Short mmCIF file of C-alpha atoms in Angstrom, two decimals:
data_model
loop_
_atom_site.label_atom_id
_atom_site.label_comp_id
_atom_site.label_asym_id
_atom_site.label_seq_id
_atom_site.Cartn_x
_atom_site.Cartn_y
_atom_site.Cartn_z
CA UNK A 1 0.00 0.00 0.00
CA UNK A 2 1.70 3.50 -0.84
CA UNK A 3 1.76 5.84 2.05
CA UNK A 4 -0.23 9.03 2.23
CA UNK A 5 1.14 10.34 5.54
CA UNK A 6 4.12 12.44 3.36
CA UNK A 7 4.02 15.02 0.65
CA UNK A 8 6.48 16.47 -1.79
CA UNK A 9 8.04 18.81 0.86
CA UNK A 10 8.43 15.85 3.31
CA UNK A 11 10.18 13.88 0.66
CA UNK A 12 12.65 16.96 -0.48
CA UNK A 13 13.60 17.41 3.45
CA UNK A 14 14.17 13.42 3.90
CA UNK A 15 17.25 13.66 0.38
CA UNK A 16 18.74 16.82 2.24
CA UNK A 17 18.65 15.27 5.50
CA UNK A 18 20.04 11.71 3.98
CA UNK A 19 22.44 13.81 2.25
CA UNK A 20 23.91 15.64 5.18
CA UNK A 21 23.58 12.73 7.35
CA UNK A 22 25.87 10.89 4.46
CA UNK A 23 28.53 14.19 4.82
CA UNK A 24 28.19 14.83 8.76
CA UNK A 25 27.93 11.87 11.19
CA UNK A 26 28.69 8.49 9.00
CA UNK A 27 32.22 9.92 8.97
CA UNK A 28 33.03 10.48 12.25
CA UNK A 29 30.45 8.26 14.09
CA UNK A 30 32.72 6.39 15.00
CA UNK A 31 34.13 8.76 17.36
CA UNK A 32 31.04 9.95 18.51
CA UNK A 33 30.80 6.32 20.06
CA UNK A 34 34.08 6.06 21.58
CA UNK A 35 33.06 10.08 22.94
CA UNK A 36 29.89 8.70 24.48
CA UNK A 37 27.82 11.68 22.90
CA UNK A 38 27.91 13.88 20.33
CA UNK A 39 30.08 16.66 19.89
CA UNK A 40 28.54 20.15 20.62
CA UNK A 41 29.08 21.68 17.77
CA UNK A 42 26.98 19.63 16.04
CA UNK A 43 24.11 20.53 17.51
CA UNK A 44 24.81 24.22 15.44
CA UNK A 45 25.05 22.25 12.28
CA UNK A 46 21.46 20.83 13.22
CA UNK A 47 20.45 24.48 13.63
CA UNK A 48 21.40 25.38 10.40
CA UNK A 49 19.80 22.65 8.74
CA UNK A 50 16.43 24.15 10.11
CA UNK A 51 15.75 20.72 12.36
CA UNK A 52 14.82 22.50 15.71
CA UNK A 53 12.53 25.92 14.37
CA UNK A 54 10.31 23.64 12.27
CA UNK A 55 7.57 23.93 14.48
CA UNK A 56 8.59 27.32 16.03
CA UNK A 57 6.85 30.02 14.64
CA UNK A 58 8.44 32.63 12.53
CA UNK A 59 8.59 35.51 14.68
CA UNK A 60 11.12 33.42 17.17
CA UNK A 61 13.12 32.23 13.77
CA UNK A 62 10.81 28.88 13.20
CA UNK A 63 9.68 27.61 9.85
CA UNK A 64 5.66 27.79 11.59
CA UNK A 65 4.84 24.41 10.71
CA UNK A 66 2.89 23.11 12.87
CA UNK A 67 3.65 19.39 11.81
CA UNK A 68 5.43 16.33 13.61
CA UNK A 69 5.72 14.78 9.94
CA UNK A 70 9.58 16.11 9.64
CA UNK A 71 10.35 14.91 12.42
CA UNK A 72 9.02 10.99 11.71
CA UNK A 73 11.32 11.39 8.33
CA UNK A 74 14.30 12.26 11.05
CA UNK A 75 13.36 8.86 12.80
CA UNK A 76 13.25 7.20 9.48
CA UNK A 77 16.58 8.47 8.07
CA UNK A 78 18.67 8.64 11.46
CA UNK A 79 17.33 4.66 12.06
CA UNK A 80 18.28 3.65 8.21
CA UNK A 81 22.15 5.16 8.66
CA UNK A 82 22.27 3.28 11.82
CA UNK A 83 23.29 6.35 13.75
CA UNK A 84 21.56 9.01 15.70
CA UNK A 85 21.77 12.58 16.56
CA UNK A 86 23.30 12.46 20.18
CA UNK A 87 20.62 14.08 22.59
CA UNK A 88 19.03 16.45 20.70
CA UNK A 89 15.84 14.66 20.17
CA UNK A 90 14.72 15.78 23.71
CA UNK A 91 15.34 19.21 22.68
CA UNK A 92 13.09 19.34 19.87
CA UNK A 93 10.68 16.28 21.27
CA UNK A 94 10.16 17.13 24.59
CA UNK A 95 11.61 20.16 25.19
CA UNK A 96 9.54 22.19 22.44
CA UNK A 97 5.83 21.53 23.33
CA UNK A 98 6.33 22.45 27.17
CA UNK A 99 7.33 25.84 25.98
CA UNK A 100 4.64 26.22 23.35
CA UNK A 101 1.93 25.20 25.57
CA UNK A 102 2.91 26.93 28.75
CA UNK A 103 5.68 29.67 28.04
CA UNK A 104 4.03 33.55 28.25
CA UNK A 105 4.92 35.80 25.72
CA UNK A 106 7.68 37.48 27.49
CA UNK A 107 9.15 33.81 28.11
CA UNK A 108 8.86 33.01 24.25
CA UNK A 109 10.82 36.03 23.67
CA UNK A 110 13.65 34.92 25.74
CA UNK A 111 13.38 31.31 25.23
CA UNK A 112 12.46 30.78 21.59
CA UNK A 113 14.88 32.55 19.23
CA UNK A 114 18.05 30.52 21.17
CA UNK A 115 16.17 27.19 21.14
CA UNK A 116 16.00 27.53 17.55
CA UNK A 117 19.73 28.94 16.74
CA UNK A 118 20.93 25.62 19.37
CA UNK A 119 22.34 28.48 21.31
CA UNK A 120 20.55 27.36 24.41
CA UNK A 121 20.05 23.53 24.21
CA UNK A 122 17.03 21.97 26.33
CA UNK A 123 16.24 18.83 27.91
CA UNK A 124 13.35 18.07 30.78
CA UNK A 125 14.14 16.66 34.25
CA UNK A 126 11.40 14.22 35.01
CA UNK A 127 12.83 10.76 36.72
CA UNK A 128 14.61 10.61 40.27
CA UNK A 129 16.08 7.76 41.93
CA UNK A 130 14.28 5.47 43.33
CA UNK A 131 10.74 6.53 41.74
CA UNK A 132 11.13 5.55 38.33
CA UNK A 133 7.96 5.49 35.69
CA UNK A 134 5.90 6.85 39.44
CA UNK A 135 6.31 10.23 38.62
CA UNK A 136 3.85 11.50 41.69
CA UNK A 137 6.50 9.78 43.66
CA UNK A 138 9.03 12.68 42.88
CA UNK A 139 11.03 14.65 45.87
CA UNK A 140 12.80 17.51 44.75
CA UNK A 141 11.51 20.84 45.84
CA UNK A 142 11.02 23.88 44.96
CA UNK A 143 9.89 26.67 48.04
CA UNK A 144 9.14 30.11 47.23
CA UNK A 145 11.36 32.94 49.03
CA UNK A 146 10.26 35.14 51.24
CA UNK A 147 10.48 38.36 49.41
CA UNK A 148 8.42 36.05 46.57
CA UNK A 149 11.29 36.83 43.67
CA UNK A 150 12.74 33.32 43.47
CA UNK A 151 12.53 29.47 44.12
CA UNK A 152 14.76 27.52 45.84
CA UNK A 153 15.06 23.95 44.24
CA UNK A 154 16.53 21.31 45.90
CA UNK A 155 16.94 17.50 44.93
CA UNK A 156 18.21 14.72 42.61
CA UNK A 157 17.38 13.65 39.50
CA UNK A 158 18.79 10.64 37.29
CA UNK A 159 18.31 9.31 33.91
CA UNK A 160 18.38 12.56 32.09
CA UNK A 161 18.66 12.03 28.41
CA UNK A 162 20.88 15.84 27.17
CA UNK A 163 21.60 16.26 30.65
CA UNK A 164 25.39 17.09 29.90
CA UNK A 165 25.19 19.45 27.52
CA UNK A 166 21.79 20.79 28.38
CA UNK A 167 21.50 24.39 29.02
CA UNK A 168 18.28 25.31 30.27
CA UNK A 169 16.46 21.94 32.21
CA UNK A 170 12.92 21.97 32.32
CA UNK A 171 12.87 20.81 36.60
CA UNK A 172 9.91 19.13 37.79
CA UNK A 173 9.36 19.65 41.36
CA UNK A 174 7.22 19.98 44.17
CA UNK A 175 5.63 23.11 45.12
CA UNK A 176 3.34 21.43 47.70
CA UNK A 177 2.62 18.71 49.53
CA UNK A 178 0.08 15.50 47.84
CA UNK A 179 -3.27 15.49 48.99
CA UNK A 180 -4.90 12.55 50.23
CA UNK A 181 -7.51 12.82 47.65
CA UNK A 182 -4.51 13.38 44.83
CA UNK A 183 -0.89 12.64 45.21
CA UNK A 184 0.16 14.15 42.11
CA UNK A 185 -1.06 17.42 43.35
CA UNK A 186 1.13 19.96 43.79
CA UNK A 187 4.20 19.80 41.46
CA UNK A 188 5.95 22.71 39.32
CA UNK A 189 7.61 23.14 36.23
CA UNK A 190 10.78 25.72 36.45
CA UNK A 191 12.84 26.19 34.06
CA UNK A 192 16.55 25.99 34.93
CA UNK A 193 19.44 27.64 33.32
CA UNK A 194 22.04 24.63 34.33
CA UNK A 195 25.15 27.15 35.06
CA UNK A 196 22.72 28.71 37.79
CA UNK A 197 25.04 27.89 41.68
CA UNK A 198 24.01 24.66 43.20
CA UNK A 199 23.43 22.90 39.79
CA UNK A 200 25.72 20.18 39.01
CA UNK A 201 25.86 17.39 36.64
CA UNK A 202 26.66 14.35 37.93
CA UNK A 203 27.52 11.21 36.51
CA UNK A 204 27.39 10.97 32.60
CA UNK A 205 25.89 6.99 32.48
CA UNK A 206 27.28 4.33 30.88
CA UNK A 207 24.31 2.70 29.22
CA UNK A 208 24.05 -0.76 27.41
CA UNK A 209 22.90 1.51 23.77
CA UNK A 210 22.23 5.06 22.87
CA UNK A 211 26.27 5.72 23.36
CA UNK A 212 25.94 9.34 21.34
CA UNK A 213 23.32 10.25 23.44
CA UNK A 214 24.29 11.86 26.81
CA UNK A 215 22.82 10.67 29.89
CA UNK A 216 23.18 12.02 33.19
CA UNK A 217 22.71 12.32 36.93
CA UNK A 218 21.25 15.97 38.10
CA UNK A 219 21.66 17.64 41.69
CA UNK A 220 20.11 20.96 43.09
CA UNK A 221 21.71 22.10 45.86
CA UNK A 222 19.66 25.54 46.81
CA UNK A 223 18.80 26.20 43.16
CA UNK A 224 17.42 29.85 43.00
CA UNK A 225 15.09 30.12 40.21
CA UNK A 226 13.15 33.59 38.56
CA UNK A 227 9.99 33.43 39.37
CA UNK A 228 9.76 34.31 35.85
CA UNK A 229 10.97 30.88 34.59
CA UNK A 230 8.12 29.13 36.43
CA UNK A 231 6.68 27.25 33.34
CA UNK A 232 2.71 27.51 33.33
CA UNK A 233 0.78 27.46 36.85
CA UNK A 234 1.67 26.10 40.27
CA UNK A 235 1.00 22.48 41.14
CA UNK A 236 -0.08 21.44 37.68
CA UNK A 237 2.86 20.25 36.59
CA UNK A 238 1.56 16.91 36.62
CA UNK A 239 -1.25 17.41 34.12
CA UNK A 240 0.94 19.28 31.79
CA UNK A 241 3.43 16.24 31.86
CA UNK A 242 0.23 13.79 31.32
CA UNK A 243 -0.99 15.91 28.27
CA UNK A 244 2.52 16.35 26.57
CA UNK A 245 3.49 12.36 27.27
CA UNK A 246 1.57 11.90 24.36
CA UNK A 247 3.70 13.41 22.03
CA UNK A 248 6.84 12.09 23.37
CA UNK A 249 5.31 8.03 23.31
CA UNK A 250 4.54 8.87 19.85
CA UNK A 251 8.26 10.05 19.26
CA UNK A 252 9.31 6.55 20.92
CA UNK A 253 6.88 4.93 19.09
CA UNK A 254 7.90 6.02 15.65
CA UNK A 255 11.39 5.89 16.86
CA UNK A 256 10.68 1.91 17.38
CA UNK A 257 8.98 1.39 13.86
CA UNK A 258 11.86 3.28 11.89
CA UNK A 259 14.42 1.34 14.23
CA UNK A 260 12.44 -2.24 13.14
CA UNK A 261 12.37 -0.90 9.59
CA UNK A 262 16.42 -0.32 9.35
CA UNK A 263 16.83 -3.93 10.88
CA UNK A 264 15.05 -5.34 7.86
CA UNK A 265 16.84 -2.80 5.47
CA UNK A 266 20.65 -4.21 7.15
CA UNK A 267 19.23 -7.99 7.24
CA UNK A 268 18.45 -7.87 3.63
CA UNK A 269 21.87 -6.81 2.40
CA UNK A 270 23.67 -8.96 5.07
CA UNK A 271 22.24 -12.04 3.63
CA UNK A 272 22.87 -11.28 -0.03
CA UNK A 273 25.65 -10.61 0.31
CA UNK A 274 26.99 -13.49 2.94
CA UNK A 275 27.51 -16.64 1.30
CA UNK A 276 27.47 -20.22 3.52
CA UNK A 277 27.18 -24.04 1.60
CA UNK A 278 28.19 -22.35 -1.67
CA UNK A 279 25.11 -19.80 -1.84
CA UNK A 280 23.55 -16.69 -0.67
CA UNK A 281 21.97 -16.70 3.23
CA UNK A 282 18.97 -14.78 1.01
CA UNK A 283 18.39 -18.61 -1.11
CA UNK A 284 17.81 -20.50 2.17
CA UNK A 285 13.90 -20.96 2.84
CA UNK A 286 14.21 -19.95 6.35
CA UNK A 287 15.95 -16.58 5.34
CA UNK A 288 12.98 -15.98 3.22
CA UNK A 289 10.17 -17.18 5.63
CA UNK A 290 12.11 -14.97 8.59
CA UNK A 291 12.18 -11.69 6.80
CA UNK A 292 8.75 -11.95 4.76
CA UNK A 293 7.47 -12.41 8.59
CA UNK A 294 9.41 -9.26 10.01
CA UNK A 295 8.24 -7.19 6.85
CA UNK A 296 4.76 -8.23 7.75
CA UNK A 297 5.00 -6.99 11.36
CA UNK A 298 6.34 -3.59 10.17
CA UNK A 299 3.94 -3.11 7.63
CA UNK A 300 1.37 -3.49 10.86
CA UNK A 301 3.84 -0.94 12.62
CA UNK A 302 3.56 1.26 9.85
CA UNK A 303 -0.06 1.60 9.85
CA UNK A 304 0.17 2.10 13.74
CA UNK A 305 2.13 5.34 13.62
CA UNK A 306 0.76 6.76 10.53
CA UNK A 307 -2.79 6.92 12.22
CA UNK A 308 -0.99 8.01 15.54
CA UNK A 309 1.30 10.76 13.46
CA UNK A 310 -2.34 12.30 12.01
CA UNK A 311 -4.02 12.21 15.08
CA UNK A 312 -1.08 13.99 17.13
CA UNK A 313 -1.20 16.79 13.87
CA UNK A 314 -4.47 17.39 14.27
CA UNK A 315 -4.37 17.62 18.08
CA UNK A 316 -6.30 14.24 18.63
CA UNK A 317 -3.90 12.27 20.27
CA UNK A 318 -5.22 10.73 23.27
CA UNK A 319 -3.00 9.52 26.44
CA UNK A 320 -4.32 5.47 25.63
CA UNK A 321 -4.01 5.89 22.08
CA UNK A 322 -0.53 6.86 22.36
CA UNK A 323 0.11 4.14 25.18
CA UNK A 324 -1.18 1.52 22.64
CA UNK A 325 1.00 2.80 19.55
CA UNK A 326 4.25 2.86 21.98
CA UNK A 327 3.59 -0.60 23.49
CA UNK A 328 2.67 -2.31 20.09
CA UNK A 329 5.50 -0.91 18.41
CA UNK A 330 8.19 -1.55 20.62
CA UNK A 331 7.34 -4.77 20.71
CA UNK A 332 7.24 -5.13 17.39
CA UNK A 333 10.50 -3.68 17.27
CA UNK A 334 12.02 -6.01 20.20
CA UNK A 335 10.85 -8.92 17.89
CA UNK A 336 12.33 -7.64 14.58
CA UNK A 337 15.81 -6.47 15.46
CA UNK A 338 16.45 -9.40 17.25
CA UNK A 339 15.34 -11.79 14.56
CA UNK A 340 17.30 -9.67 11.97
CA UNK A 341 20.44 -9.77 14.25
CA UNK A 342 20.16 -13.95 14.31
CA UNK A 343 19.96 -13.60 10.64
CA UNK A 344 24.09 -11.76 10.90
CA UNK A 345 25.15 -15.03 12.82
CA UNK A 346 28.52 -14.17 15.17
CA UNK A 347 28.70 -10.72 12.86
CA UNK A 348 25.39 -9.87 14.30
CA UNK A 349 27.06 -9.29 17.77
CA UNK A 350 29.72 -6.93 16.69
CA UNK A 351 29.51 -3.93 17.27
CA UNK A 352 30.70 -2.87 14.17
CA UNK A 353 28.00 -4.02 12.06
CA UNK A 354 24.44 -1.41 12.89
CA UNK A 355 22.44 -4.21 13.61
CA UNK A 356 24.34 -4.80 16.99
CA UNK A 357 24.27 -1.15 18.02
CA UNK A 358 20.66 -1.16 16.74
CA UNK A 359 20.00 -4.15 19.07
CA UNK A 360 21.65 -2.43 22.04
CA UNK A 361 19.92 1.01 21.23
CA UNK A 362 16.33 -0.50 20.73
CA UNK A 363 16.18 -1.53 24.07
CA UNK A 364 15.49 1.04 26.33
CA UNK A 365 12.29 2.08 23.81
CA UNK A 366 10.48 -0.70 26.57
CA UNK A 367 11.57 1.09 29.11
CA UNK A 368 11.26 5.22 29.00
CA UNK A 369 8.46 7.48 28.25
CA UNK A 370 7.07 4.73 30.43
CA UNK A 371 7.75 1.54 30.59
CA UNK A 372 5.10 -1.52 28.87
CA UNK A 373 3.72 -2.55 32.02
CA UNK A 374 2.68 1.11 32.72
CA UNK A 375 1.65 1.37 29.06
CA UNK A 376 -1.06 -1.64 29.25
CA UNK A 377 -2.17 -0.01 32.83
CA UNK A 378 -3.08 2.85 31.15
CA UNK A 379 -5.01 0.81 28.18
CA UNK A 380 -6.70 -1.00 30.97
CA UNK A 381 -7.94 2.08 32.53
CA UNK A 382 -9.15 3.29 29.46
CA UNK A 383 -11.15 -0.01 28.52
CA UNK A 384 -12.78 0.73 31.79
CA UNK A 385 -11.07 -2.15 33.51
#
């Protein structure tokens, strides 16, 4: 079935975006794995190339489209190198709609026109140890001063994808206590510029995939923070994380289907290429059977985020139906690689080849933005059950 999800303009930003992915990061990928993230500098190039104002309106220096479509072909092409951009998919994923939904005017001003140059990189501090995917369960604070012209944040957070070269941190925290009617009452959105005193980076992680992508432990020790860079209302920082989850399971859950689709892409050249018993892996039944039965699961993908891509255009994205597209494609995606990887034999698990780093990277899409267990508890709830 041909696609309709794309148009002409879509398909003219996916051969630039091939073309400088071809000139850009192939190259020197290498050493943006042996790094552990990207290079800073690059995130200027990705400036350039127009990646982060495309949904930023004009008067702040965006392109005004008001689309998540360029950003699935980024998925697509980034997944079919076998490389990705380092950490700045939080800046334009998650960092983007928190500003757009809640920022004032006067905040836009100052915020906007840097997040689109990549003078001012964001990322969003959600997770903290020991509460995981139970984000009511969070403990940092945030208490007003007494002269009312700052917050004081204090506490830890881990797990926090751009947290190393992150400039301003959206901080979740707690402005007040939970009710016993609501726990998730009474938590704040700030927004942090990380070279404020008392902010430190901690730990960059070593993870098992994802090695361009920076990860990192956070601390606020006495944080003071603007009043002006409190981000929307006090204490309904929860529902503005619930309503903008949406978008990023949709990110992870195109980010799954592209990932599934470049296993098939690598899988299909290995085994024409790879000869055993005197003839191509590709003329062996199994071969065949294995890879028609991967195509047909991402063909299923496909249609999963193509309907979820519309919906979040046209504002219609509900909380279960992105919880559905996330946990359906990741596990697609879980199913695919790994079948694709068998397919390499003993080259499958070097790292050398993309299906092993795809393998490794792939993983955590179970995991963040929620894990599957938390994604079929909100499907449940929504069934009624």
């Amino acid at each position: 079935m041909r696609r309709t999800v794309f148009n002409e303009d879509h398909e003219a930003f996916r051969e630039t975006l091939r073309a400088f992915i071809e000139a850009e990061v192939v190259p020197v990928y290498d050493e943006w794995l042996a790094a552990g993230q990207a290079p800073r500098d690059f995130y200027y190039k990705l400036a350039e190339l127009g990646v982060f104002g495309i949904r930023v309106d004009e008067e702040y220096g965006g392109a005004g489209i008001d689309s998540y479509k360029f950003e699935a072909v980024l998925y697509e092409e980034t997944a079919r190198a076998g490389i990705t951009f380092g950490g700045s998919g939080v800046h334009v994923l998650l960092g983007l709609p928190y500003i757009k939904m809640l920022a004032n005017d006067e905040q836009k001003k100052r915020y906007l026109p840097k997040f689109v140059s990549g003078e001012e990189m964001w990322a969003i501090a959600m997770t903290e140890p020991g509460t995981g995917s139970d984000l009511a369960g969070m403990r940092t604070t945030a208490k007003l001063s007494e002269d009312g012209t700052h917050y004081v944040l204090n506490g830890a957070k881990t797990f926090i994808t751009g947290g190393v070269h992150a400039d301003r941190m959206i901080v979740c925290a707690r402005t007040a206590a939970p009710t016993k009617e609501d726990r998730r009452h009474g938590i704040s959105l700030f927004v942090v510029d990380t070279k404020a005193e008392g902010y430190s980076v901690g730990r960059k992680l070593d993870k098992l995939g994802l090695k361009t992508s920076d990860t990192a432990e956070l601390a606020f020790v006495d944080v003071k923070v603007p009043v002006e860079d409190l981000l929307g209302e006090e204490h309904k920082g929860f529902y503005y994380l619930g309503h903008n989850l949406a978008s990023e399971r949709w990110g992870i859950a195109y980010g799954a289907y592209a990932q599934a689709k470049a296993a098939i892409r690598f899988a299909k050249q290995y085994v024409q290429e790879r000869v055993v018993f005197g003839q191509p892996v590709a003329a062996f039944q199994n071969t065949k059977f294995e890879l028609a039965a991967c195509q047909a699961e991402v063909d299923a993908a496909e249609a999963v985020v193509d309907r979820a891509t519309e919906a979040l255009d046209a504002g219609e994205l509900t909380p279960a139906e992105a919880a559905s597209a996330k946990l359906f494609t990741t596990e697609v995606a879980h199913r695919v690689i790994d079948r694709c990887l068998q397919l390499h034999g003993g080259y499958g698990f070097m790292n050398e080849y993309p299906i092993a780093r795809l393998y490794a990277d792939n993983r955590v899409n179970r995991i963040y933005g929620g894990t599957s267990e938390i994604m079929k508890s909100i499907i449940a709830k929504d069934m009624g059950l």
